[in-house]
Coordinates of C-alpha atoms and ligand atoms in Angstrom, one line a residue:
X1 CA 30.1 -2.3 -37.1
X2 CA 26.5 -2.3 -38.7
X3 CA 25.0 0.7 -40.0
X4 CA 21.7 -0.3 -38.8
X5 CA 20.4 -3.1 -36.5
X6 CA 16.6 -3.7 -36.7
X7 CA 15.1 -5.4 -33.7
X8 CA 11.9 -7.5 -34.4
X9 CA 10.9 -9.3 -37.4
X10 CA 7.2 -8.6 -37.5
X11 CA 5.5 -6.3 -40.2
X12 CA 7.4 -3.1 -39.1
X13 CA 10.7 -4.8 -38.5
X14 CA 10.7 -6.6 -41.8
X15 CA 9.6 -3.6 -43.9
X16 CA 12.4 -1.6 -42.3
X17 CA 15.0 -4.3 -43.0
X18 CA 14.0 -4.6 -46.6
X19 CA 14.0 -0.7 -47.3
X20 CA 17.4 -0.4 -45.5
X21 CA 19.0 -3.5 -47.8
X22 CA 17.6 -1.7 -50.8
X23 CA 19.5 1.5 -49.7
X24 CA 22.4 -0.6 -49.6
X25 CA 23.1 0.0 -45.7
X26 CA 24.9 -2.8 -43.7
X27 CA 21.9 -3.9 -41.9
X28 CA 21.1 -6.9 -39.7
X29 CA 17.5 -8.0 -38.5
X30 CA 17.8 -9.5 -35.1
X31 CA 14.7 -11.2 -33.9
X32 CA 13.0 -14.3 -32.3
X33 CA 10.8 -15.0 -35.5
X34 CA 10.0 -13.7 -38.9
X35 CA 6.4 -12.5 -39.5
X36 CA 5.8 -11.5 -35.8
X37 CA 2.0 -11.5 -35.1
X38 CA 1.1 -12.2 -38.6
X39 CA 1.7 -15.7 -37.8
X40 CA -1.4 -15.7 -35.8
X41 CA -4.5 -16.1 -37.9
X42 CA -8.1 -16.4 -36.6
X43 CA -9.7 -19.6 -38.1
X44 CA -13.6 -19.6 -38.0
X45 CA -16.0 -22.4 -39.2
X46 CA -18.1 -20.0 -41.6
X47 CA -15.3 -17.7 -42.9
X48 CA -13.4 -18.2 -45.9
X49 CA -9.8 -17.0 -45.8
X50 CA -10.2 -14.6 -48.7
X51 CA -12.7 -12.4 -46.8
X52 CA -10.1 -11.2 -44.3
X53 CA -8.0 -8.2 -45.0
X54 CA -4.7 -8.8 -43.6
X55 CA -1.9 -7.0 -45.6
X56 CA -0.3 -10.4 -45.3
X57 CA 0.8 -10.6 -49.0
X58 CA 3.2 -7.7 -48.5
X59 CA 4.5 -9.1 -45.2
X60 CA 5.0 -12.5 -46.7
X61 CA 6.9 -11.0 -49.7
X62 CA 9.5 -9.3 -47.3
X63 CA 9.6 -12.3 -45.0
X64 CA 10.6 -14.7 -48.0
X65 CA 13.1 -12.0 -49.0
X66 CA 14.7 -12.3 -45.5
X67 CA 14.5 -16.0 -45.3
X68 CA 16.6 -16.1 -48.5
X69 CA 18.9 -13.5 -47.5
X70 CA 20.7 -15.1 -44.5
X71 CA 23.4 -12.8 -44.1
X72 CA 21.0 -10.1 -43.1
X73 CA 19.0 -11.9 -40.2
X74 CA 19.7 -13.4 -36.9
X75 CA 17.2 -15.5 -35.0
X76 CA 18.0 -14.5 -31.5
X77 CA 16.4 -12.7 -28.5
X78 CA 17.7 -9.2 -27.7
X79 CA 18.2 -8.8 -23.9
X80 CA 19.3 -4.9 -23.9
X81 CA 20.5 -2.1 -26.0
X82 CA 23.3 0.0 -24.6
X83 CA 25.3 3.1 -25.6
X84 CA 28.9 2.8 -27.0
X85 CA 31.2 5.7 -27.8
X86 CA 30.9 4.9 -31.7
X87 CA 27.1 4.1 -31.6
X88 CA 25.2 1.3 -29.8
X89 CA 25.6 -2.3 -28.7
X90 CA 22.8 -4.9 -29.0
X91 CA 23.1 -7.6 -26.5
X92 CA 21.4 -11.1 -27.3
X93 CA 20.2 -13.6 -24.7
X94 CA 22.6 -16.1 -26.5
X95 CA 25.6 -13.8 -25.6
X96 CA 26.4 -11.9 -28.7
X97 CA 27.3 -8.2 -28.6
X98 CA 26.6 -6.6 -32.0
X99 CA 27.7 -2.9 -32.6
X100 CA 25.8 -0.5 -34.7
X101 CA 25.6 3.1 -35.6
X102 CA 21.8 3.0 -35.4
X103 CA 19.0 1.0 -34.1
X104 CA 15.2 0.5 -35.1
X105 CA 13.3 -1.2 -32.4
X106 CA 10.3 -2.9 -33.8
X107 CA 9.4 -5.4 -31.2
X108 CA 5.6 -5.2 -31.1
X109 CA 3.4 -5.8 -27.9
X110 CA 2.4 -9.0 -26.2
X111 CA -1.2 -9.9 -25.4
X112 CA -2.2 -10.6 -21.8
X113 CA -3.4 -14.2 -21.6
X114 CA -6.4 -15.5 -19.4
X115 CA -4.4 -18.6 -18.2
X116 CA -7.5 -20.8 -17.9
X117 CA -7.8 -24.4 -19.1
X118 CA -8.8 -24.5 -22.9
X119 CA -7.3 -21.1 -23.8
X120 CA -4.2 -22.7 -25.5
X121 CA -6.1 -25.4 -27.0
X122 CA -8.5 -23.0 -28.7
X123 CA -6.2 -20.2 -29.3
X124 CA -7.1 -18.8 -32.9
X125 CA -9.8 -21.3 -33.2
X126 CA -12.7 -19.3 -32.4
X127 CA -10.8 -17.4 -29.5
X128 CA -8.6 -14.5 -30.5
X129 CA -7.0 -11.3 -29.1
X130 CA -7.7 -8.7 -31.9
X131 CA -11.6 -7.8 -32.2
X132 CA -10.6 -4.8 -33.9
X133 CA -9.1 -6.9 -36.8
X134 CA -12.0 -9.2 -37.1
X135 CA -15.2 -7.4 -35.9
X136 CA -16.7 -6.8 -39.3
X137 CA -17.0 -10.5 -39.8
X138 CA -19.4 -11.1 -37.1
X139 CA -22.8 -9.8 -38.7
X140 CA -25.6 -11.4 -36.8
X141 CA -23.4 -13.6 -34.6
X142 CA -23.0 -14.1 -30.9
X143 CA -19.8 -12.9 -29.4
X144 CA -17.9 -12.4 -26.2
X145 CA -15.3 -10.1 -25.1
X146 CA -13.3 -10.7 -21.9
X147 CA -11.4 -7.8 -20.3
X148 CA -11.4 -4.6 -18.2
X149 CA -10.0 -1.4 -19.7
X150 CA -10.4 0.7 -22.7
X151 CA -9.5 -2.0 -25.2
X152 CA -12.2 -4.2 -23.9
X153 CA -14.8 -1.4 -24.2
X154 CA -13.6 -0.4 -27.7
X155 CA -13.7 -4.0 -28.7
X156 CA -17.2 -4.6 -27.4
X157 CA -18.3 -1.3 -29.0
X158 CA -17.1 -2.2 -32.6
X159 CA -18.6 -5.7 -32.3
X160 CA -21.8 -4.3 -31.1
X161 CA -22.3 -2.3 -34.2
X162 CA -22.7 -5.6 -36.4
X163 CA -23.2 -8.6 -34.0
X164 CA -26.5 -9.9 -32.8
X165 CA -25.2 -10.2 -29.3
X166 CA -22.1 -9.2 -27.3
X167 CA -21.4 -10.4 -23.6
X168 CA -18.7 -8.3 -22.0
X169 CA -17.1 -10.1 -19.2
X170 CA -15.1 -9.0 -16.2
X171 CA -15.4 -5.2 -16.7
X172 CA -15.2 -3.1 -13.5
X173 CA -17.5 -0.5 -12.3
X174 CA -14.7 2.1 -12.9
X175 CA -14.3 1.2 -16.4
X176 CA -18.1 1.1 -17.0
X177 CA -18.2 4.9 -15.8
X178 CA -15.9 5.8 -19.0
X179 CA -18.1 7.4 -21.7
X180 CA -18.0 4.4 -23.8
X181 CA -18.9 2.1 -21.0
X182 CA -22.0 4.2 -20.3
X183 CA -23.0 3.7 -23.9
X184 CA -22.5 -0.1 -23.8
X185 CA -24.7 -0.1 -20.6
X186 CA -27.4 1.5 -22.7
X187 CA -27.0 -0.9 -25.9
X188 CA -29.8 -3.4 -26.3
X189 CA -27.6 -6.1 -27.9
X190 CA -24.8 -5.9 -25.1
X191 CA -25.0 -7.9 -21.9
X192 CA -22.4 -6.8 -19.3
X193 CA -21.2 -9.4 -16.5
X194 CA -19.5 -6.9 -14.2
X195 CA -16.6 -8.5 -12.1
X196 CA -17.1 -11.9 -13.5
X197 CA -14.4 -14.4 -14.1
X198 CA -13.8 -16.7 -16.8
X199 CA -12.7 -20.1 -15.4
X200 CA -12.6 -22.3 -18.6
X201 CA -12.9 -22.3 -22.4
X202 CA -14.8 -25.2 -23.8
X203 CA -15.6 -26.4 -27.4
X204 CA -15.1 -29.2 -30.0
X205 CA -12.9 -28.3 -33.1
X206 CA -13.5 -24.5 -32.3
X207 CA -14.1 -22.6 -29.0
X208 CA -17.9 -22.6 -28.3
X209 CA -18.5 -21.4 -24.8
X210 CA -17.0 -19.9 -21.8
X211 CA -17.6 -21.0 -18.3
X212 CA -17.8 -17.9 -16.0
X213 CA -18.0 -17.5 -12.2
X214 CA -20.1 -14.5 -10.8
X215 CA -18.8 -12.5 -7.9
X216 CA -21.2 -14.4 -5.4
X217 CA -19.5 -17.6 -6.7
X218 CA -22.2 -19.1 -9.0
X219 CA -21.2 -20.4 -12.3
X220 CA -22.8 -19.7 -15.9
X221 CA -22.1 -21.0 -19.3
X222 CA -21.8 -18.2 -22.1
X223 CA -22.2 -19.6 -25.7
X224 CA -20.5 -17.6 -28.6
X225 CA -19.7 -18.1 -32.2
X226 CA -16.3 -16.4 -31.2
X227 CA -14.7 -14.9 -28.2
X228 CA -11.9 -12.3 -27.7
X229 CA -9.5 -11.9 -24.9
X230 CA -9.1 -8.0 -24.8
X231 CA -7.1 -7.8 -21.4
X232 CA -4.5 -5.4 -22.8
X233 CA -1.3 -5.2 -24.9
X234 CA 2.2 -4.8 -23.2
X235 CA 4.7 -3.1 -25.4
X236 CA 8.0 -5.2 -25.5
X237 CA 10.2 -2.2 -24.8
X238 CA 12.1 -3.5 -21.7
X239 CA 15.4 -3.7 -23.7
X240 CA 15.4 0.0 -24.0
X241 CA 13.6 1.0 -20.9
X242 CA 16.4 2.7 -19.2
X243 CA 17.6 4.4 -22.6
X244 CA 14.6 6.0 -24.2
X245 CA 11.6 7.8 -23.2
X246 CA 8.3 5.7 -22.8
X247 CA 4.8 6.6 -22.2
X248 CA 2.9 5.5 -19.2
X249 CA 1.8 2.1 -20.7
X250 CA 5.6 1.5 -21.7
X251 CA 5.2 2.4 -25.5
X252 CA 8.3 4.0 -27.1
X253 CA 7.6 7.6 -27.7
X254 CA 8.5 8.7 -31.1
X255 CA 8.1 11.7 -33.4
X256 CA 6.8 12.2 -36.9
X257 CA 10.3 10.9 -38.1
X258 CA 10.1 7.8 -36.0
X259 CA 12.9 9.2 -33.8
X260 CA 13.1 8.2 -30.1
X261 CA 14.4 10.6 -27.5
X262 CA 17.9 9.2 -28.1
X263 CA 19.7 10.2 -31.3
X264 CA 20.5 7.3 -33.5
X265 CA 17.6 4.9 -31.9
X266 CA 14.3 4.9 -34.1
X267 CA 11.2 2.7 -33.3
X268 CA 8.3 1.5 -35.6
X269 CA 5.0 -0.5 -35.1
X270 CA 3.1 -1.6 -32.3
X271 CA 5.9 -1.0 -29.7
X272 CA 5.5 2.8 -30.1
X273 CA 2.9 5.2 -29.0
X274 CA 1.3 5.7 -32.5
X275 CA -2.4 5.2 -33.3
X276 CA -3.6 1.9 -34.4
X277 CA -2.3 -1.7 -34.2
X278 CA -2.7 -3.1 -37.6
X279 CA -0.4 -4.8 -40.0
X280 CA -0.5 -2.0 -42.9
X281 CA 0.0 0.7 -40.2
X282 CA 3.1 -1.3 -38.9
X283 CA 4.4 -1.7 -42.5
X284 CA 4.1 2.0 -43.3
X285 CA 5.8 2.8 -40.0
X286 CA 8.5 0.4 -40.6
X287 CA 9.3 1.9 -44.1
X288 CA 9.2 5.5 -42.6
X289 CA 11.7 4.5 -39.8
X290 CA 14.1 3.0 -42.2
X291 CA 14.1 6.1 -44.4
X292 CA 14.6 8.3 -41.3
X293 CA 17.5 6.3 -40.0
X294 CA 18.9 6.4 -43.7
X295 CA 18.8 10.1 -43.5
X296 CA 20.4 10.2 -40.2
X297 CA 23.2 8.0 -41.5
X298 CA 23.8 10.1 -44.7
X299 CA 25.6 12.5 -42.2
X300 CA 28.0 9.8 -41.1
X301 CA 28.6 7.5 -44.2
Ligands
FAD401 C1 -4.4 -12.5 -32.8 C2 -4.1 -11.2 -33.6 C3 -4.7 -11.1 -35.0 C4 -4.5 -10.1 -35.5 N1 -5.1 -9.8 -36.8 C5 -4.8 -8.7 -37.7 C6 -5.5 -8.5 -38.9 O1 -6.2 -9.5 -39.3 N2 -5.2 -7.5 -39.6 C7 -4.5 -6.5 -39.1 O2 -4.2 -5.6 -39.7 N3 -3.9 -6.6 -38.0 C8 -4.0 -7.7 -37.1 N4 -3.4 -7.7 -35.8 C9 -2.6 -6.6 -35.5 C10 -1.1 -6.8 -36.2 O3 -0.8 -8.4 -36.2 C11 0.0 -6.0 -35.6 O4 -0.6 -4.6 -35.4 C12 1.1 -6.0 -36.3 O5 1.7 -7.4 -36.4 C13 2.2 -5.1 -35.6 O6 3.5 -5.3 -36.3 P1 4.7 -5.1 -35.4 O7 5.9 -5.5 -36.5 O8 4.8 -3.8 -34.8 O9 4.9 -6.1 -34.2 P2 4.8 -7.8 -34.1 O10 4.1 -8.3 -35.4 O11 4.4 -8.0 -32.8 O12 6.2 -8.4 -34.2 C14 7.3 -8.0 -33.2 C15 8.5 -8.8 -33.5 O13 9.5 -8.5 -32.6 C16 10.0 -9.8 -32.1 N5 10.6 -9.7 -30.8 C17 10.0 -9.2 -29.6 N6 10.7 -9.2 -28.7 C18 11.8 -9.4 -29.1 C19 13.4 -9.5 -28.6 N7 13.4 -9.5 -27.2 N8 14.3 -10.0 -29.3 C20 14.0 -10.2 -30.5 N9 13.0 -10.2 -31.0 C21 12.0 -9.7 -30.6 C22 9.0 -10.8 -32.3 O14 9.5 -12.1 -32.4 C23 8.3 -10.3 -33.6 O15 8.9 -10.9 -34.7 C24 -3.7 -9.0 -35.1 C25 -3.1 -9.1 -33.8 C26 -3.3 -10.1 -33.1 C27 -2.6 -10.3 -31.7

């Protein structure tokens, strides 16, 4: 029986695990990979790596610590978390049933893909999924955002503060009636292609243009220095969807002590309903969840 099982090896889960090891808890990290979304890095021809603020140094330190501490990690996929009289069982796709007194869910989100030719080829080479992380790098550049919803509006608005031009592609009339949508309609450096569809991403070493189709069927080419697919982020919370309370988008609801609606289950990072999907926020949330789980365990140890 473990004291704590952390599910998810991104910034939140890695930090939580390292904190728990330092508190000398009997802890296991179960994850598909180590590093999570920090393994994605946007490459651009005119950007040197050092100009990007990533918080990666902290995450990489924790990652290499866990690469070394083999006993504290298991690279498997978790299917479900179930209650047991003595705590919880973590069930993996590979058939393991791991018993634990407490759990931290740190499984992040997954981005929605365009699923068009060229997307995979140019992923992270001029085509990316987090304008909010990279917008300040686009001073006087031409950019494009694809998506319909608050994330697409926010990404366009942030890019428009520095970029020469932003094309917002695929947005609907309803989304444009939101306050930020109205503001973007009036912006001189934003072109809105309402209800257009992207059919292909093209380029050479990096993505250079999007082939789009208008509602009336005519095709056009949008050239950009970088393009952002902002169609939404889906929280990876299905393993506890029948156990803990989720918000309407599927984020796990937590309180200020990282506690979910079920005693003994904690959550951290992008999978939760906290503000801001960023590496350093996830690192802090992971530390907080580990300390909170430790406090809870002090009553039991
Ligand atoms: C393309 C891109 C670029 C970004 N760039 C930046 C940046 O420059 N700076 C910045 O601050 N933020 C950036 N972000 C945001 C940042 O990466 C996230 O906010 C951060 O990684 C969230 O950490 P997390 O630990 O909550 O989740 P994640 O990093 O998503 O990690 C989730 C972990 O859970 C594991 N997992 C998921 N489901 C299961 C399962 N069923 N079983 C086992 N394991 C599972 C995954 O394998 C992964 O290890 C970027 C995001 C994207 C998509």
